[in-house]
Short mmCIF file of C-alpha atoms and ligand atoms in Angstrom, two decimals:
data_model
loop_
_atom_site.label_atom_id
_atom_site.label_comp_id
_atom_site.label_asym_id
_atom_site.label_seq_id
_atom_site.Cartn_x
_atom_site.Cartn_y
_atom_site.Cartn_z
CA MET L 1 103.07 -108.68 -11.31
CA ARG L 2 106.23 -110.48 -10.26
CA TRP L 3 107.08 -110.65 -6.58
CA GLY L 4 110.07 -111.35 -4.40
CA LEU L 5 109.61 -112.36 -0.78
CA VAL L 6 112.03 -110.70 1.62
CA GLY L 7 111.93 -113.02 4.62
CA ALA L 8 111.18 -116.74 4.92
CA SER L 9 108.51 -116.04 7.51
CA ARG L 10 105.41 -117.75 8.85
CA ILE L 11 103.14 -114.92 7.78
CA ALA L 12 104.44 -115.33 4.22
CA SER L 13 103.94 -119.10 4.11
CA GLY L 14 100.71 -119.02 6.14
CA PHE L 15 98.84 -116.22 4.42
CA MET L 16 100.65 -114.02 1.95
CA ILE L 17 101.89 -116.50 -0.65
CA ASP L 18 98.33 -117.72 -1.19
CA ALA L 19 97.05 -114.13 -1.23
CA ILE L 20 99.60 -113.12 -3.89
CA ARG L 21 98.79 -116.19 -5.99
CA ALA L 22 95.07 -115.46 -5.70
CA GLN L 23 95.55 -112.31 -7.81
CA ALA L 24 95.30 -112.40 -11.60
CA ASP L 25 98.59 -112.49 -13.46
CA THR L 26 101.01 -112.77 -10.55
CA GLU L 27 104.08 -114.84 -9.91
CA ILE L 28 106.47 -115.22 -6.97
CA LEU L 29 109.98 -115.37 -8.40
CA SER L 30 112.22 -115.54 -5.36
CA VAL L 31 112.64 -115.53 -1.59
CA LEU L 32 115.36 -114.07 0.64
CA SER L 33 116.51 -115.82 3.80
CA SER L 34 119.57 -115.18 5.95
CA SER L 35 120.04 -118.96 5.96
CA ALA L 36 120.77 -120.70 2.64
CA ALA L 37 119.30 -123.98 3.94
CA ARG L 38 116.08 -122.39 5.28
CA GLY L 39 115.70 -120.35 2.10
CA ARG L 40 116.05 -123.46 -0.10
CA GLU L 41 113.59 -125.41 2.04
CA PHE L 42 111.11 -122.52 2.07
CA ALA L 43 111.39 -122.14 -1.71
CA GLU L 44 110.84 -125.87 -2.27
CA GLU L 45 107.90 -126.10 0.13
CA ASN L 46 106.23 -123.09 -1.44
CA ASN L 47 107.07 -123.78 -5.06
CA ILE L 48 109.27 -120.71 -5.54
CA ALA L 49 112.00 -120.96 -8.19
CA ARG L 50 114.87 -119.11 -6.51
CA SER L 51 116.15 -118.46 -2.99
CA HIS L 52 118.84 -115.91 -2.10
CA THR L 53 120.83 -114.99 0.96
CA ASP L 54 121.89 -111.67 -0.55
CA LEU L 55 119.23 -108.97 -0.88
CA ASP L 56 121.08 -107.17 -3.68
CA ALA L 57 121.11 -110.38 -5.70
CA LEU L 58 117.33 -110.76 -5.27
CA LEU L 59 116.76 -107.12 -6.18
CA ALA L 60 119.07 -107.29 -9.21
CA ASP L 61 116.45 -109.38 -11.03
CA PRO L 62 115.02 -107.02 -13.66
CA ASP L 63 111.85 -109.12 -13.87
CA LEU L 64 110.93 -108.32 -10.28
CA ASP L 65 108.21 -105.66 -9.84
CA ALA L 66 107.55 -105.73 -6.09
CA VAL L 67 108.75 -107.13 -2.80
CA TYR L 68 106.84 -108.21 0.29
CA ILE L 69 108.97 -107.61 3.40
CA SER L 70 108.17 -109.85 6.37
CA THR L 71 111.44 -110.24 8.22
CA THR L 72 111.76 -109.35 11.90
CA ASN L 73 111.02 -105.70 12.56
CA GLU L 74 114.55 -104.28 12.79
CA LYS L 75 115.26 -105.40 9.22
CA HIS L 76 112.30 -103.70 7.54
CA HIS L 77 114.02 -100.30 7.26
CA PRO L 78 117.29 -101.25 5.51
CA GLN L 79 115.56 -103.83 3.33
CA ALA L 80 112.82 -101.42 2.25
CA LEU L 81 115.36 -98.71 1.40
CA ALA L 82 117.33 -101.18 -0.72
CA ALA L 83 114.19 -102.34 -2.54
CA ILE L 84 113.06 -98.78 -3.18
CA ALA L 85 116.53 -97.83 -4.49
CA ALA L 86 116.21 -100.76 -6.91
CA GLY L 87 112.88 -99.33 -8.12
CA LYS L 88 110.68 -102.06 -6.65
CA HIS L 89 107.24 -101.46 -5.18
CA VAL L 90 107.10 -102.41 -1.50
CA LEU L 91 104.47 -104.03 0.67
CA CYS L 92 106.00 -103.94 4.15
CA GLU L 93 104.94 -105.63 7.34
CA LYS L 94 104.05 -103.72 10.45
CA PRO L 95 105.55 -102.16 12.44
CA LEU L 96 107.26 -100.40 9.54
CA ALA L 97 110.42 -99.81 11.54
CA MET L 98 111.95 -99.50 15.00
CA SER L 99 111.79 -95.68 15.05
CA LEU L 100 109.58 -92.97 13.63
CA ASN L 101 112.46 -91.41 11.69
CA GLU L 102 113.23 -94.71 9.97
CA ALA L 103 109.59 -95.17 8.97
CA ILE L 104 109.40 -91.61 7.63
CA GLU L 105 112.58 -92.15 5.62
CA MET L 106 111.10 -95.29 4.04
CA VAL L 107 107.88 -93.57 3.04
CA ARG L 108 109.54 -90.35 1.80
CA THR L 109 112.14 -92.27 -0.22
CA ALA L 110 109.44 -94.39 -1.86
CA SER L 111 107.49 -91.30 -2.77
CA GLU L 112 110.59 -89.59 -4.26
CA LYS L 113 111.38 -92.74 -6.25
CA GLY L 114 107.78 -93.03 -7.46
CA VAL L 115 107.16 -96.57 -6.22
CA VAL L 116 104.07 -97.72 -4.31
CA PHE L 117 104.73 -98.32 -0.63
CA ALA L 118 102.10 -99.91 1.61
CA THR L 119 101.77 -101.31 5.13
CA ASN L 120 100.25 -104.73 5.68
CA HIS L 121 97.59 -103.74 8.22
CA HIS L 122 95.15 -106.55 7.48
CA LEU L 123 92.27 -105.63 9.80
CA ARG L 124 90.95 -102.72 7.75
CA ASN L 125 90.39 -105.24 4.95
CA ALA L 126 88.04 -107.38 7.03
CA GLY L 127 84.37 -107.44 6.05
CA SER L 128 83.58 -107.01 9.75
CA HIS L 129 85.57 -103.78 10.01
CA LEU L 130 84.20 -102.45 6.73
CA ALA L 131 80.69 -103.02 8.12
CA ILE L 132 81.53 -101.33 11.43
CA LYS L 133 83.01 -98.35 9.60
CA GLU L 134 79.83 -98.06 7.54
CA LEU L 135 77.66 -98.09 10.69
CA ILE L 136 79.71 -95.29 12.24
CA ALA L 137 80.03 -93.24 9.04
CA THR L 138 76.29 -93.37 8.33
CA GLY L 139 75.43 -92.11 11.80
CA ARG L 140 73.85 -95.32 13.10
CA ILE L 141 75.35 -94.72 16.57
CA GLY L 142 75.12 -90.91 16.46
CA ASP L 143 78.12 -88.98 17.72
CA VAL L 144 80.84 -91.34 18.90
CA LEU L 145 81.69 -90.95 22.57
CA SER L 146 84.17 -93.74 23.19
CA ALA L 147 85.77 -96.90 21.85
CA ARG L 148 87.21 -100.00 23.49
CA VAL L 149 89.57 -102.48 21.87
CA PHE L 150 90.02 -105.99 23.27
CA HIS L 151 93.12 -107.54 21.74
CA ALA L 152 94.50 -109.75 24.49
CA VAL L 153 95.31 -113.10 22.90
CA ASN L 154 97.12 -116.31 23.66
CA LEU L 155 100.25 -116.02 21.52
CA PRO L 156 100.49 -119.35 19.68
CA GLU L 157 103.39 -121.56 20.78
CA GLN L 158 105.12 -121.35 17.39
CA LEU L 159 105.23 -117.53 17.54
CA ARG L 160 106.94 -117.40 20.95
CA GLY L 161 110.40 -116.63 19.58
CA TRP L 162 111.72 -113.11 18.97
CA ARG L 163 108.31 -111.60 19.84
CA ILE L 164 108.75 -112.46 23.52
CA ASN L 165 112.52 -112.37 24.04
CA ASP L 166 114.26 -110.08 21.57
CA ALA L 167 113.85 -106.33 21.98
CA ALA L 168 116.48 -105.70 19.29
CA ALA L 169 114.36 -107.58 16.73
CA GLY L 170 111.31 -105.51 17.67
CA GLY L 171 109.78 -107.90 20.19
CA GLY L 172 107.02 -107.00 22.64
CA VAL L 173 103.27 -106.75 22.45
CA ILE L 174 103.35 -103.00 21.80
CA PRO L 175 105.09 -103.13 18.40
CA ASP L 176 103.27 -106.36 17.60
CA ILE L 177 99.63 -105.57 18.40
CA VAL L 178 99.19 -101.92 19.44
CA VAL L 179 100.11 -100.88 15.88
CA HIS L 180 97.15 -102.89 14.54
CA ASP L 181 94.79 -101.35 17.08
CA ALA L 182 96.03 -97.85 16.30
CA ASP L 183 95.43 -98.45 12.62
CA THR L 184 91.97 -99.88 13.28
CA ILE L 185 90.91 -96.94 15.46
CA ARG L 186 92.25 -94.43 12.91
CA PHE L 187 90.39 -96.31 10.17
CA HIS L 188 87.06 -96.17 11.99
CA LEU L 189 87.23 -92.68 13.46
CA ASP L 190 89.12 -90.87 10.68
CA GLU L 191 91.28 -89.05 13.20
CA ASP L 192 94.63 -89.68 14.85
CA PRO L 193 95.12 -90.24 18.60
CA ALA L 194 96.55 -87.06 20.14
CA MET L 195 97.65 -88.18 23.60
CA VAL L 196 98.07 -91.50 25.43
CA VAL L 197 98.56 -92.85 28.93
CA ALA L 198 99.55 -96.48 29.47
CA GLN L 199 100.75 -99.23 31.75
CA ALA L 200 102.68 -102.25 30.48
CA GLY L 201 104.04 -105.33 32.17
CA ILE L 202 105.19 -108.91 31.95
CA SER L 203 102.48 -111.38 32.82
CA GLY L 204 104.11 -114.77 32.35
CA MET L 205 105.53 -114.85 28.84
CA GLY L 206 107.74 -111.86 28.05
CA GLU L 207 111.47 -112.31 28.65
CA GLY L 208 112.76 -108.76 28.86
CA VAL L 209 109.96 -107.29 26.73
CA GLU L 210 106.41 -106.43 27.74
CA ASP L 211 103.73 -109.04 27.03
CA SER L 212 100.73 -106.98 28.20
CA VAL L 213 99.66 -103.36 27.99
CA MET L 214 96.59 -101.26 28.67
CA SER L 215 96.29 -97.72 27.40
CA VAL L 216 93.86 -94.83 27.08
CA TRP L 217 94.03 -92.53 24.09
CA THR L 218 92.49 -89.08 23.65
CA MET L 219 91.32 -88.24 20.15
CA PRO L 220 91.36 -84.61 18.93
CA SER L 221 87.53 -84.66 18.88
CA GLY L 222 87.47 -85.68 22.55
CA ILE L 223 86.48 -89.32 21.87
CA MET L 224 88.13 -91.55 24.48
CA VAL L 225 89.69 -94.87 23.45
CA GLU L 226 90.66 -97.71 25.76
CA THR L 227 92.80 -100.62 24.54
CA HIS L 228 94.13 -103.87 25.98
CA GLU L 229 96.78 -105.92 24.21
CA SER L 230 98.43 -109.06 25.55
CA PHE L 231 100.14 -112.33 24.56
CA THR L 232 99.03 -114.19 27.69
CA HIS L 233 95.22 -114.29 27.72
CA ARG L 234 94.08 -117.77 26.83
CA PHE L 235 90.34 -117.26 27.00
CA ALA L 236 89.68 -113.52 26.66
CA GLY L 237 88.72 -113.42 22.97
CA THR L 238 89.05 -110.24 20.91
CA GLY L 239 86.66 -107.46 20.07
CA VAL L 240 85.97 -103.81 19.54
CA GLU L 241 83.17 -101.55 20.74
CA PHE L 242 82.10 -98.08 19.65
CA HIS L 243 79.64 -96.23 21.86
CA GLY L 244 77.69 -93.24 20.58
CA THR L 245 74.84 -90.92 21.52
CA GLU L 246 72.33 -93.03 19.54
CA GLY L 247 73.70 -96.55 19.80
CA SER L 248 76.58 -98.90 20.39
CA VAL L 249 78.41 -101.26 18.04
CA ILE L 250 79.63 -104.35 19.85
CA ALA L 251 81.83 -106.63 17.76
CA ARG L 252 83.38 -109.86 19.00
CA ASP L 253 86.19 -112.02 17.62
CA VAL L 254 86.98 -109.45 14.92
CA MET L 255 90.61 -108.58 15.78
CA THR L 256 91.87 -111.66 13.98
CA GLN L 257 93.45 -112.82 10.73
CA GLN L 258 90.35 -114.80 9.77
CA PRO L 259 87.10 -113.39 8.29
CA VAL L 260 85.06 -114.32 11.35
CA GLY L 261 83.26 -112.74 14.30
CA GLU L 262 79.92 -111.13 15.03
CA ILE L 263 78.64 -107.57 15.12
CA ARG L 264 75.68 -106.34 17.15
CA LEU L 265 74.17 -102.86 16.91
CA VAL L 266 72.28 -101.82 20.03
CA ASP L 267 70.04 -98.75 19.80
CA GLY L 268 66.67 -97.41 20.92
CA ALA L 269 64.90 -99.98 18.73
CA GLY L 270 66.67 -102.96 20.29
CA GLN L 271 69.48 -105.27 19.20
CA HIS L 272 70.39 -105.96 15.57
CA GLU L 273 72.80 -108.55 14.21
CA ILE L 274 74.82 -106.90 11.44
CA PRO L 275 75.84 -109.11 8.49
CA PHE L 276 79.21 -108.67 6.80
CA GLU L 277 81.30 -110.06 3.95
CA THR L 278 83.63 -112.94 4.78
CA HIS L 279 86.31 -112.54 2.12
CA ASN L 280 89.99 -113.27 2.89
CA LEU L 281 91.58 -110.15 4.46
CA TYR L 282 95.00 -110.61 2.86
CA ILE L 283 93.65 -111.28 -0.63
CA ARG L 284 91.78 -107.98 -0.49
CA SER L 285 94.90 -106.18 0.76
CA LEU L 286 97.00 -107.63 -2.07
CA GLY L 287 94.33 -106.79 -4.64
CA LEU L 288 94.29 -103.14 -3.62
CA PHE L 289 98.10 -103.03 -3.59
CA GLN L 290 98.29 -104.47 -7.09
CA ALA L 291 95.62 -102.04 -8.32
CA ALA L 292 97.60 -99.13 -6.83
CA VAL L 293 100.70 -100.29 -8.70
CA GLU L 294 98.61 -100.30 -11.88
CA GLY L 295 97.55 -96.72 -11.15
CA ARG L 296 94.08 -97.52 -9.81
CA GLY L 297 93.35 -96.27 -6.30
CA ARG L 298 95.47 -96.62 -3.20
CA PRO L 299 96.54 -99.53 -1.02
CA SER L 300 94.21 -100.24 1.90
CA ALA L 301 96.91 -98.99 4.31
CA ASP L 302 99.63 -96.87 2.76
CA GLY L 303 102.99 -95.76 4.11
CA VAL L 304 101.58 -92.82 6.06
CA ASP L 305 99.16 -95.20 7.78
CA GLY L 306 102.19 -97.27 8.79
CA ILE L 307 104.00 -94.19 10.11
CA LYS L 308 100.98 -93.21 12.17
CA SER L 309 100.30 -96.64 13.68
CA LEU L 310 103.97 -96.82 14.67
CA ALA L 311 103.82 -93.31 16.16
CA VAL L 312 100.94 -94.35 18.43
CA ALA L 313 102.75 -97.53 19.51
CA LEU L 314 105.92 -95.57 20.31
CA ALA L 315 103.87 -93.10 22.37
CA VAL L 316 102.21 -95.97 24.26
CA ARG L 317 105.61 -97.48 25.02
CA GLU L 318 106.95 -94.11 26.22
CA ALA L 319 103.85 -93.49 28.35
CA ALA L 320 104.18 -96.93 29.95
CA ARG L 321 107.91 -96.39 30.58
CA THR L 322 107.55 -92.96 32.16
CA GLY L 323 104.11 -93.19 33.75
CA ARG L 324 103.27 -89.88 32.10
CA ALA L 325 100.77 -88.75 29.48
CA VAL L 326 102.54 -88.57 26.10
CA ASP L 327 101.55 -86.49 23.07
CA VAL L 328 101.77 -88.61 19.93
CA ASP L 329 104.54 -87.36 17.63
CA TYR L 330 103.65 -88.03 13.97
CA GLY L 331 106.82 -86.34 12.69
CA GLY L 332 104.81 -83.73 10.83
CA PHE L 333 102.50 -86.21 9.05
P1 NDP T 1 108.71 -115.40 11.73
O1 NDP T 1 109.38 -115.55 13.04
O2 NDP T 1 107.96 -116.53 11.15
O3 NDP T 1 109.77 -114.91 10.62
C1 NDP T 1 110.62 -113.83 10.86
C2 NDP T 1 112.04 -114.23 10.47
O4 NDP T 1 112.45 -115.26 11.31
C3 NDP T 1 112.11 -114.78 9.06
O5 NDP T 1 112.38 -113.72 8.17
C4 NDP T 1 113.22 -115.81 9.15
O6 NDP T 1 114.48 -115.26 8.80
C5 NDP T 1 113.29 -116.17 10.61
N1 NDP T 1 112.81 -117.56 10.79
C6 NDP T 1 111.68 -118.10 10.32
N2 NDP T 1 111.58 -119.40 10.68
C7 NDP T 1 112.69 -119.66 11.40
C8 NDP T 1 113.20 -120.79 12.03
N3 NDP T 1 112.53 -121.96 12.00
N4 NDP T 1 114.38 -120.70 12.69
C9 NDP T 1 115.05 -119.54 12.72
N5 NDP T 1 114.62 -118.42 12.11
C10 NDP T 1 113.46 -118.48 11.47
O7 NDP T 1 107.85 -114.06 11.86
P2 NDP T 1 106.34 -113.76 11.52
O8 NDP T 1 105.91 -114.30 10.23
O9 NDP T 1 105.53 -114.09 12.69
O10 NDP T 1 106.44 -112.15 11.42
C11 NDP T 1 107.21 -111.54 10.41
C12 NDP T 1 106.80 -110.08 10.26
O11 NDP T 1 105.44 -110.03 9.86
C13 NDP T 1 106.90 -109.23 11.50
O12 NDP T 1 107.26 -107.93 11.14
C14 NDP T 1 105.49 -109.25 12.07
O13 NDP T 1 105.20 -108.10 12.84
C15 NDP T 1 104.67 -109.28 10.79
N6 NDP T 1 103.37 -109.96 10.92
C16 NDP T 1 102.26 -109.36 10.43
C17 NDP T 1 101.04 -109.95 10.47
C18 NDP T 1 99.85 -109.29 9.85
O14 NDP T 1 98.78 -109.85 9.88
N7 NDP T 1 100.01 -108.14 9.24
C19 NDP T 1 100.87 -111.27 11.11
C20 NDP T 1 102.11 -111.87 11.54
C21 NDP T 1 103.29 -111.22 11.44
P3 NDP T 1 115.05 -115.40 7.31
O15 NDP T 1 114.10 -114.63 6.46
O16 NDP T 1 116.39 -114.77 7.42
O17 NDP T 1 115.05 -116.86 6.98
#
């Protein structure tokens, strides 16, 4: 499979180029950057033959099968539509778009064109999360009563650009992290949050966009979910907990890009450390995407998953803005 990278981003150079090259029979042909100099430098550093500043020129390459879109968030929608129109499969970064309608248009257009469209929600590829899902699905904690997500991090210095000061580029902790937590909760509970309440604020880093948010979500089954996302918590660590009638799953350090963390099951028989696989999250995601393109299975998170995680994030933002409970609008999905 031959790839083009749309965006000379850190996530591409830090994780995705290696994950693409880890697959059998793949090649990265080109990269798009809005800056000719940055594109050339990125291509040289990452051993990519061609760099472009014009998306149509990148997409005109008949050898290209798929694109990975990892520009800032406001660019995902027009770039994905152009790639789909050119008949390329698309792996798109989260959040899919700035609005629900844009995300729906991307996913519908891909479906009409018959190309694979996926969202790069990495966490559901983690061995830790696959193990947690298995515990819940096999009834090890009984009926789930509640869940808590701890995703308050210390945003690394090098990421403190558009994320903390540019609302037009999709900055703010809600589009950045709440989407991942929404996807993770949907993955584990197999249902979509119905209603949310939230408070957001600026706690030392955000410049015009929120850097911290807490929210409570009601699931259709009645399960209650509590989440905390932030850019400003240096020592909090991440985690997720699921509490049920027969036990609790308590996982620490698992809301990360690395295959790390620990999982403890607590039940009537005591405490149990739960082992899990430690494969690379992004390599698994890419493998499933490539298999889907070859007609085998589906990507780990598809376009509808991306629509739904965005829908939850938009509801959280609206709830925080208005101080009211907000029903999550999935646009009919
Ligand atoms: P970056 O800030 O690294 O890259 C985003 C854009 O910024 C690039 O496309 C590039 O524009 C521009 N840029 C990069 N370096 C510079 C620079 N030195 N000076 C000026 N501009 C620069 O973003 P991230 O990699 O952090 O995020 C990109 C996307 O990926 C976002 O949508 C984000 O939400 C998502 N993401 C997803 C993760 C996941 O695990 N699923 C993890 C991290 C991010 P150009 O292309 O025009 O050169």
